[in-house]
mmCIF file of C-alpha atoms in Angstrom:
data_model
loop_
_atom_site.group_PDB
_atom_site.id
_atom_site.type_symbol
_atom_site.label_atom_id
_atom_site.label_comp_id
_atom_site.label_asym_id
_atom_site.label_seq_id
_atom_site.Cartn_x
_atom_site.Cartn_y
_atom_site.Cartn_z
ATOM 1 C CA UNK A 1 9.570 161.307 110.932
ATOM 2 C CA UNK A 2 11.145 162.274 114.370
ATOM 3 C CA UNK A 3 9.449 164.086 116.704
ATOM 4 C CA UNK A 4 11.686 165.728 120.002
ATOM 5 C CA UNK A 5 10.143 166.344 122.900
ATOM 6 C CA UNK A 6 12.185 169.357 124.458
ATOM 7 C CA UNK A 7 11.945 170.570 128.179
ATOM 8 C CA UNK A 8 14.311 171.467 130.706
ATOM 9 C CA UNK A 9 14.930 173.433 133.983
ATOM 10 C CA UNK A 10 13.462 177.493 134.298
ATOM 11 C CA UNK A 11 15.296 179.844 132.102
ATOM 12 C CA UNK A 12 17.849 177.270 131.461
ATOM 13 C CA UNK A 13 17.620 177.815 127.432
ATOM 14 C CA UNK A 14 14.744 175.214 125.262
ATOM 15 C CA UNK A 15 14.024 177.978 123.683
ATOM 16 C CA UNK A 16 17.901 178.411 122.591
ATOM 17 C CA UNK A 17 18.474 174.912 121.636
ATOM 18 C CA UNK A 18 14.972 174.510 119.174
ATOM 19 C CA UNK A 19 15.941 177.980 117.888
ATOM 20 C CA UNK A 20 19.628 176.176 117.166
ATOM 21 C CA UNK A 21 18.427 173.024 115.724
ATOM 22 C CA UNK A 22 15.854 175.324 113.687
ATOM 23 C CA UNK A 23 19.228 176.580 111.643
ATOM 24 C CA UNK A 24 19.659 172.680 110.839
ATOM 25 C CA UNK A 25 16.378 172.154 109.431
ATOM 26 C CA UNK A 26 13.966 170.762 112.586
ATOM 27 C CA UNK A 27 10.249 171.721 112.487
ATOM 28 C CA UNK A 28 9.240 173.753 115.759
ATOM 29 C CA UNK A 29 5.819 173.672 117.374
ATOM 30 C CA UNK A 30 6.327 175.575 120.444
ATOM 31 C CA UNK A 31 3.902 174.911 123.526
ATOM 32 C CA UNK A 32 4.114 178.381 125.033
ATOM 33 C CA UNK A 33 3.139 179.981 121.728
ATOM 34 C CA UNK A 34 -0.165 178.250 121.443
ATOM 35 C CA UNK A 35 -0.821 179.019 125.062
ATOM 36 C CA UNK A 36 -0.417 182.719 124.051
ATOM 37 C CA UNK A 37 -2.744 182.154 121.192
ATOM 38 C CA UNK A 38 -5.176 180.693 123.743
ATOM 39 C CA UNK A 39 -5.367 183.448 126.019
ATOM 40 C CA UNK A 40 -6.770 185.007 123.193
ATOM 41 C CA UNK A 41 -10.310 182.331 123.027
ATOM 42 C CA UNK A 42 -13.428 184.082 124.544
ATOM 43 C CA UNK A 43 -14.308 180.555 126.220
ATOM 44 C CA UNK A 44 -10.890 180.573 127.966
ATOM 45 C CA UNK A 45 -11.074 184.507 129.044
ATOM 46 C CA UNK A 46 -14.442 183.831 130.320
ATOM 47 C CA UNK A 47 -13.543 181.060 132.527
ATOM 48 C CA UNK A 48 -10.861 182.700 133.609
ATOM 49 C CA UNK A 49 -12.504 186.523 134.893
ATOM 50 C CA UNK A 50 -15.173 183.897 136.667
ATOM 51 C CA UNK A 51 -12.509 182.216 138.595
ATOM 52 C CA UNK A 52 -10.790 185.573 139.566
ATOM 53 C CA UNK A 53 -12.281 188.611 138.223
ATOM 54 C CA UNK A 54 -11.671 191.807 135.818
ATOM 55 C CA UNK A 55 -8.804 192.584 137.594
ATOM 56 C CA UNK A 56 -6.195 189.730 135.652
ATOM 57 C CA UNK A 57 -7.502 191.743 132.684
ATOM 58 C CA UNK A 58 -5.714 195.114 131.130
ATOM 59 C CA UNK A 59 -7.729 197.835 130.197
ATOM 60 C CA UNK A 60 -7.824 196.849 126.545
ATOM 61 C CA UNK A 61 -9.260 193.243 127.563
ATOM 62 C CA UNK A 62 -6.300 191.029 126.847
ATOM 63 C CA UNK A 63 -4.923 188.970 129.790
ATOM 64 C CA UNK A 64 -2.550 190.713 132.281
ATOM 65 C CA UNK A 65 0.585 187.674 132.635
ATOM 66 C CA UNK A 66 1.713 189.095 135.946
ATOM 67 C CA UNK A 67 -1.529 188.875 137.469
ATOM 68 C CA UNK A 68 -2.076 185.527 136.535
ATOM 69 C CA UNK A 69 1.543 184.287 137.868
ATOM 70 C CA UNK A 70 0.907 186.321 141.247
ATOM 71 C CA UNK A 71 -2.234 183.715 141.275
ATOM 72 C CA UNK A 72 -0.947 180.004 140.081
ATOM 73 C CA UNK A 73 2.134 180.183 141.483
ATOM 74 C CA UNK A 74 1.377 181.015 144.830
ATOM 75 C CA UNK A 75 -1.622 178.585 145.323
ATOM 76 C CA UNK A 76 -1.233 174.958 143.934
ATOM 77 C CA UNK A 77 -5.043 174.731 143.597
ATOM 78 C CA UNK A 78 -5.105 177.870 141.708
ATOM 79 C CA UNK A 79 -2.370 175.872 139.561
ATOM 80 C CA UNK A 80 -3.776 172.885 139.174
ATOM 81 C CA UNK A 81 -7.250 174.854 137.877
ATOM 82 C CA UNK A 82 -5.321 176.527 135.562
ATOM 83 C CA UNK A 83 -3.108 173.644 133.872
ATOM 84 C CA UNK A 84 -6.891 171.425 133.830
ATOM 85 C CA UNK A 85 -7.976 174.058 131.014
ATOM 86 C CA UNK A 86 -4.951 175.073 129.200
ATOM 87 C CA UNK A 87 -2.634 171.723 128.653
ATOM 88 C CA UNK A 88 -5.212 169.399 127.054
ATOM 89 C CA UNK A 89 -6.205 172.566 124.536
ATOM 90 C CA UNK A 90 -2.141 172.954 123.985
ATOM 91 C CA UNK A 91 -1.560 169.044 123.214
ATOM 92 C CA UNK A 92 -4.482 168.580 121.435
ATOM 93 C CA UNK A 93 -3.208 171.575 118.911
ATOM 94 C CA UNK A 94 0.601 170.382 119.123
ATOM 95 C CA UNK A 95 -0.680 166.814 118.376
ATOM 96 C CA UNK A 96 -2.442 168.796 114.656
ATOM 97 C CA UNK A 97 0.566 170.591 113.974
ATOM 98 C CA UNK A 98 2.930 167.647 114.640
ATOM 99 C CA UNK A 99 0.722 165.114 112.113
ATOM 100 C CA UNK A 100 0.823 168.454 109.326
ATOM 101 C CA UNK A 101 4.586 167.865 109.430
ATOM 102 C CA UNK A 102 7.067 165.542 108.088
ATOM 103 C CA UNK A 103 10.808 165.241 108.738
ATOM 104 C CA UNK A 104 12.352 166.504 111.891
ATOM 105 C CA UNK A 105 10.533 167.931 114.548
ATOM 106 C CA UNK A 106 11.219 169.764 117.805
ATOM 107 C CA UNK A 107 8.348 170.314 120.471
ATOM 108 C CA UNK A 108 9.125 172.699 123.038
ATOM 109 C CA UNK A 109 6.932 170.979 125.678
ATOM 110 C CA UNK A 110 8.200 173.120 129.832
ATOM 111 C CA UNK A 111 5.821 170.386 131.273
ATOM 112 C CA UNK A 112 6.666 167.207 129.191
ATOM 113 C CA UNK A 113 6.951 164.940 131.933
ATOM 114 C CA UNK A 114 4.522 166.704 134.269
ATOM 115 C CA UNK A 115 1.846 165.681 132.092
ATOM 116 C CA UNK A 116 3.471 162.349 130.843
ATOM 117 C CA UNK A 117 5.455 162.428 127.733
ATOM 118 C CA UNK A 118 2.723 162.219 124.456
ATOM 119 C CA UNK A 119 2.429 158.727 122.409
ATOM 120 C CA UNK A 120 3.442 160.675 119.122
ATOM 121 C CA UNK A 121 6.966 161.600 120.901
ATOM 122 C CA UNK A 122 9.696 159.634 119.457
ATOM 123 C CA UNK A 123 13.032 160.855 121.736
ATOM 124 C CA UNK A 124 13.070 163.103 124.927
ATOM 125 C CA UNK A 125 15.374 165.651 125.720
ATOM 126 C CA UNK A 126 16.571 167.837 129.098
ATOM 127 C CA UNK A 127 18.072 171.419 129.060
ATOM 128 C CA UNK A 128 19.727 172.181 132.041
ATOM 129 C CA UNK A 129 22.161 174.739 133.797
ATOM 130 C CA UNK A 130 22.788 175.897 137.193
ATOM 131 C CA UNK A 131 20.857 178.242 139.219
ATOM 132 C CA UNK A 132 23.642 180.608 139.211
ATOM 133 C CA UNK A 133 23.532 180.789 135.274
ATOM 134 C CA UNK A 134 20.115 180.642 134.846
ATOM 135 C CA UNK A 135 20.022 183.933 136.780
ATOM 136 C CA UNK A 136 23.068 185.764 134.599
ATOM 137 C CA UNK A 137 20.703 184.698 131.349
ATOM 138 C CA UNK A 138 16.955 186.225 133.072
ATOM 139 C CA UNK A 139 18.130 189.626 133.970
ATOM 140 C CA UNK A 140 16.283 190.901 131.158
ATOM 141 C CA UNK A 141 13.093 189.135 132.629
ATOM 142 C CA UNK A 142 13.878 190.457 135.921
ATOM 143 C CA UNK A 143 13.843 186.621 137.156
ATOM 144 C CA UNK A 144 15.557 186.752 140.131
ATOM 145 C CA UNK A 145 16.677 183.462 142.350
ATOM 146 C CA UNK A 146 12.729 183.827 143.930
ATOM 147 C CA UNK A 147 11.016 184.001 141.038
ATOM 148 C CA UNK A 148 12.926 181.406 139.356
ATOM 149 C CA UNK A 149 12.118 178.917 142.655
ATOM 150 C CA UNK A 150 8.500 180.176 142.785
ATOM 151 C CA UNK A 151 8.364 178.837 139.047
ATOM 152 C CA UNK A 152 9.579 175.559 139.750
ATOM 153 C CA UNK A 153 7.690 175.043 143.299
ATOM 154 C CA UNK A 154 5.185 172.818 141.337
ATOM 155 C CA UNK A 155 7.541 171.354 138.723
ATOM 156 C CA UNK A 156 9.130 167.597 139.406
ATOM 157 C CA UNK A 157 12.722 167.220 140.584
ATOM 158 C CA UNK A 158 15.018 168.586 138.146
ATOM 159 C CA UNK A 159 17.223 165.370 138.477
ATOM 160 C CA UNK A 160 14.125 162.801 138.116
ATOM 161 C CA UNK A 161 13.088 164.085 135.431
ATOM 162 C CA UNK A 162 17.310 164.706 133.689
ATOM 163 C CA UNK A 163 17.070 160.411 134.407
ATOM 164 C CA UNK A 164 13.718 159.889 132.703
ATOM 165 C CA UNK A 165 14.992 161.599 129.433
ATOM 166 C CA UNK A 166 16.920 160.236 127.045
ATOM 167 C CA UNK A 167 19.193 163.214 126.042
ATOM 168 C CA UNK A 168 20.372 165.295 128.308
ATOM 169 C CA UNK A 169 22.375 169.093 127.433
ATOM 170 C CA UNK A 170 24.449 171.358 130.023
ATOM 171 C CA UNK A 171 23.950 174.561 128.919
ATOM 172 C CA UNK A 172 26.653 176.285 130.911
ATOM 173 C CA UNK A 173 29.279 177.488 128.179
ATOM 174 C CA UNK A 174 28.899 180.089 125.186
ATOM 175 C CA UNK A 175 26.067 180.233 122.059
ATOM 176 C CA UNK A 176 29.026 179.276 120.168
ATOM 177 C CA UNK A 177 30.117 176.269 122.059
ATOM 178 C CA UNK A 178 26.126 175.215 122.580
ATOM 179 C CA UNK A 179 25.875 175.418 118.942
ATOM 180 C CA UNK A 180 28.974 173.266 118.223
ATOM 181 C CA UNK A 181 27.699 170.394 120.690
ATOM 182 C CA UNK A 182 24.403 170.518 119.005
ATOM 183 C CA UNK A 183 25.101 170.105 115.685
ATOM 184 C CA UNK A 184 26.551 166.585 116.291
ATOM 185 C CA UNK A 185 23.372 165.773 117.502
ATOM 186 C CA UNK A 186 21.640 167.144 114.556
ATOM 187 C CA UNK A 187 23.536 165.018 111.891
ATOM 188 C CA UNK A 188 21.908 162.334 114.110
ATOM 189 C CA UNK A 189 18.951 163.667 114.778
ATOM 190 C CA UNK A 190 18.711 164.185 110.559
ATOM 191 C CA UNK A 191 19.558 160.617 110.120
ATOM 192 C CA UNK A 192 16.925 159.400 112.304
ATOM 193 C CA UNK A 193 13.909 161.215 110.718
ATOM 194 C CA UNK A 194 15.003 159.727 107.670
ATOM 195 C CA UNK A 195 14.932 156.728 109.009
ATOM 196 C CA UNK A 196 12.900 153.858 106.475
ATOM 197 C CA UNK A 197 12.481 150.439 105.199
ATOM 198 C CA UNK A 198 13.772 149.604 101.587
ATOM 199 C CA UNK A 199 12.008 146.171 100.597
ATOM 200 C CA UNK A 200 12.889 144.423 96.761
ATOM 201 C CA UNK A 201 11.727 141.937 94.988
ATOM 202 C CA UNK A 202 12.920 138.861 92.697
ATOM 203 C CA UNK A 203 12.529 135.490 91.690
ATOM 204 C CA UNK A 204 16.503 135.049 91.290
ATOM 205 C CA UNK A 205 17.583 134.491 94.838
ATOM 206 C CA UNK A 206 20.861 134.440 93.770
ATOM 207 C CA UNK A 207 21.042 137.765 92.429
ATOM 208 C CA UNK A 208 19.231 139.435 95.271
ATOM 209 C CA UNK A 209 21.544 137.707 97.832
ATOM 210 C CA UNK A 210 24.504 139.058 95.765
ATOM 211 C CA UNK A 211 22.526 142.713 96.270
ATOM 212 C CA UNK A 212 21.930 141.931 99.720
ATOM 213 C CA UNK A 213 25.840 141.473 100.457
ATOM 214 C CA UNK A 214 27.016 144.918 98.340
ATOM 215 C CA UNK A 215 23.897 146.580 100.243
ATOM 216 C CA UNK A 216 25.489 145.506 103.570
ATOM 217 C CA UNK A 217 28.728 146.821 102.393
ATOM 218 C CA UNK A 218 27.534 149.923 101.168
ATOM 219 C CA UNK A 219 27.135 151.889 104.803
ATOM 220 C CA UNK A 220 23.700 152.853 103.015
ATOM 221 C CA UNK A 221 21.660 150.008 104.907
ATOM 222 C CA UNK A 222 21.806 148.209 108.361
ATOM 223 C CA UNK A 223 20.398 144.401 108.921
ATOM 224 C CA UNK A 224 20.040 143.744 105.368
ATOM 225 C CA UNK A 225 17.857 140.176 104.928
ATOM 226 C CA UNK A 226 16.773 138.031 102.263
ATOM 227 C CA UNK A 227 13.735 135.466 103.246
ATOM 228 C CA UNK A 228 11.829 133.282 100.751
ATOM 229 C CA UNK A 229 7.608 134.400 99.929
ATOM 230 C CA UNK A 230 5.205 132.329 98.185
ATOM 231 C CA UNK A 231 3.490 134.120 95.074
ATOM 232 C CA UNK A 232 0.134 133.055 94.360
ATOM 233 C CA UNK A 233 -1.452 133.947 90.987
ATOM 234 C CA UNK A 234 -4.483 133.084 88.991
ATOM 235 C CA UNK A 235 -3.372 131.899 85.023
ATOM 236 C CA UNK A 236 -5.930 130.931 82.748
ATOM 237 C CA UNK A 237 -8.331 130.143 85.637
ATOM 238 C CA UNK A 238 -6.369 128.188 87.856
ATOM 239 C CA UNK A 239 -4.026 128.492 90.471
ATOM 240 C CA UNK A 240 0.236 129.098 90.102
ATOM 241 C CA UNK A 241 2.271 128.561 92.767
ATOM 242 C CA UNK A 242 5.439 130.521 92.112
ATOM 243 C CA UNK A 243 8.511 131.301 94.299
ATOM 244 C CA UNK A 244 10.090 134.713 94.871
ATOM 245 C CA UNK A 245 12.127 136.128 97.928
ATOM 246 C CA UNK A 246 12.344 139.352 99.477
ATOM 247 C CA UNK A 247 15.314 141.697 100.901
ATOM 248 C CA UNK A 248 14.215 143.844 103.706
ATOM 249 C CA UNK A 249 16.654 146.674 105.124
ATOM 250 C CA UNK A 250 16.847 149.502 107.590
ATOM 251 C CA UNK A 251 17.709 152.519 105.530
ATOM 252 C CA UNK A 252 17.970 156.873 105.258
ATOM 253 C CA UNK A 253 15.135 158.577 102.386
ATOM 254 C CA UNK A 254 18.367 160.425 101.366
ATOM 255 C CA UNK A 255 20.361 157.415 100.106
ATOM 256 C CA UNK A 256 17.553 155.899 98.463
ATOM 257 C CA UNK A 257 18.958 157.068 95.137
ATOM 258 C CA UNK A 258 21.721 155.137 95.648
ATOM 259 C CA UNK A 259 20.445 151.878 97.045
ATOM 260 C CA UNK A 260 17.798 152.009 94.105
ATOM 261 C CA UNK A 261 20.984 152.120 91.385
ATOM 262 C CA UNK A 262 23.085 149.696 93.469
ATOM 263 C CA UNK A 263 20.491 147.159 93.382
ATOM 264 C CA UNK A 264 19.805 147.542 89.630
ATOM 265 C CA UNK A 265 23.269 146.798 88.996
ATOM 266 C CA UNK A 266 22.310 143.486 90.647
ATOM 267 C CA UNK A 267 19.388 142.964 88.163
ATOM 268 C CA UNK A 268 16.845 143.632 90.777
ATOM 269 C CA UNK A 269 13.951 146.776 89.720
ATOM 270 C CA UNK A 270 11.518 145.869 92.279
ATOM 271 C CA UNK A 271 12.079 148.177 94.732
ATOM 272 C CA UNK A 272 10.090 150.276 97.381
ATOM 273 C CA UNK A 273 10.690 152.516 99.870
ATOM 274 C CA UNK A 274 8.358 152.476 103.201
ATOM 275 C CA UNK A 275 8.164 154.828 105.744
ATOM 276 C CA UNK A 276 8.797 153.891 109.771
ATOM 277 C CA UNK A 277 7.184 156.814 111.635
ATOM 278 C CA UNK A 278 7.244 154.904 114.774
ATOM 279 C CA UNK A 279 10.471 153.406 116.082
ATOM 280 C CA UNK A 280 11.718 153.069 119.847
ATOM 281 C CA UNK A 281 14.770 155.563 120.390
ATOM 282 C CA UNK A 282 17.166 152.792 121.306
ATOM 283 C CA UNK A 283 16.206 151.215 117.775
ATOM 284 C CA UNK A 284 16.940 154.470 115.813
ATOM 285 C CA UNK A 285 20.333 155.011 117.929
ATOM 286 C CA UNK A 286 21.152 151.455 116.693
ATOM 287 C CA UNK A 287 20.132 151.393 112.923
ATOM 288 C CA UNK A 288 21.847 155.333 112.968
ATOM 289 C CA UNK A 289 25.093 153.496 114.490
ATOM 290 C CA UNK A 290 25.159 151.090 111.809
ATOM 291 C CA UNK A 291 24.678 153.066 108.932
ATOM 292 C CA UNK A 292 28.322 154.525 108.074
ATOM 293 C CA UNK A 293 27.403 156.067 104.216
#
């Protein structure tokens, strides 16, 4: 499993790039969506008209977004209230979601590092693009250069928060050229939620060193080892010693069919496959890097 944590400047395109890397196969759980399902919880609504009244309401009962922005953003205790009710409710549902998923996942998180980046993100990443194109993209929202500023009053430093990530995109050409630059990073991206540990068995050190060597070669694995283990078993009431060793390597789910035929070529059948969901993001860029099948 990978999971993406996805943020980025106002209007400059998250919702672009998951939409993108959706066409590639990623997951999406999408933080502003389950704040609009929400809005929708009596226990919210009813915190929310005794903070400021019927009048954030329309006429049918359903919150009125306008009114509500008019409020948050131009009082940073009315902000502050606001983001205290609604982002542990969204986390706590994008932490579900995320653990009903497998594979590759993007979470479209506008206040990842705001609220500190969650433990189950594996790899951050930073949409940005100038004011000035920002602007062109949010006519339709009738976002002008005020609104946009007005949105980002309470938000950290654009460029602290580009450092703290660990990819960042410039959104500034065409869909088309967006798209191109992203799908390198989705053959990577692929790799790494594939990412897994192929371990095999054998009393024949010989023969698994000779498997360890082709599995090297291959481009399949990356820091193929073989280490001795001591078997104990229980024969006819007493104790057996026996020697066996393992091989341990760094490997991709989708070239498990072929590691599992290369190394029964070798004479070795004990094999398993493990999964890593955890892994830093300078260890998958590695163990990607290495793998060349």
């Amino acid at each position: 499993m990978l999971v993406l944590g996805v943020t980025g400047d106002v209007g400059a395109g998250k919702s672009t790039v998951a939409g993108l890397w959706k066409n590639h196969g990623a997951s999406i759980i999408d933080a502003d969506c389950i704040i609009h399902e929400i809005w929708k919880e009596p226990r919210v609504l009813k915190r929310v008209e005794e903070r400021w009244g019927s009048c954030v309401f329309y006429h049918n009962g359903s919150i009125n977004p306008s009114e509500i922005a008019s409020r948050i953003f131009a009082d940073p205790k009315e902000y502050e209230w606001l983001c205290s009710i609604l982002h542990p409710m969204v986390r706590k549902e994008m932490e579900r979601r995320m653990f009903a998923l497998r594979g590759w996942i993007v979470a479209e998180i506008p206040l990842l590092f705001e609220n500190s980046v969650p433990w189950w993100v594996d790899y951050t990443v930073y949409v940005t693009a100038s004011t000035s194109t920002r602007l062109s993209r949010n006519v339709s929202r009738g976002w002008n250069e005020e609104e946009i500023e007005r949105r980002e009053r309470f938000l950290m430093n654009t460029e602290e928060k580009q450092a703290m990530a660990d990819l960042v995109i410039q959104n500034e050409g065409s869909l088309e050229s967006l798209g191109e630059s992203l799908l390198r990073y989705a053959v990577a991206f692929k790799k790494m939620a594939a990412l897994c540990v192929i371990q095999a068995y054998s009393s024949d050190e010989k023969s698994l060193r000779r498997a360890a060597v082709r599995l090297g070669a291959s481009g399949w694995a990356s820091r193929v080892e073989v280490q001795p283990l001591v078997n104990a078993l229980m024969q006819n009431g007493r104790l057996s010693m026996g020697k066996r060793y393992l091989l341990r390597a760094y490997s991709c789910e989708f070239y498990w069919r072929f590691v599992e035929e290369l190394l029964k070529n070798e004479g070795v059948n004990e094999v398993e496959l493990l999964h890593v969901p955890r892994l830093s993001a300078a260890l998958r860029n590695d163990l990607v890097e290495e793998m060349n099948g």
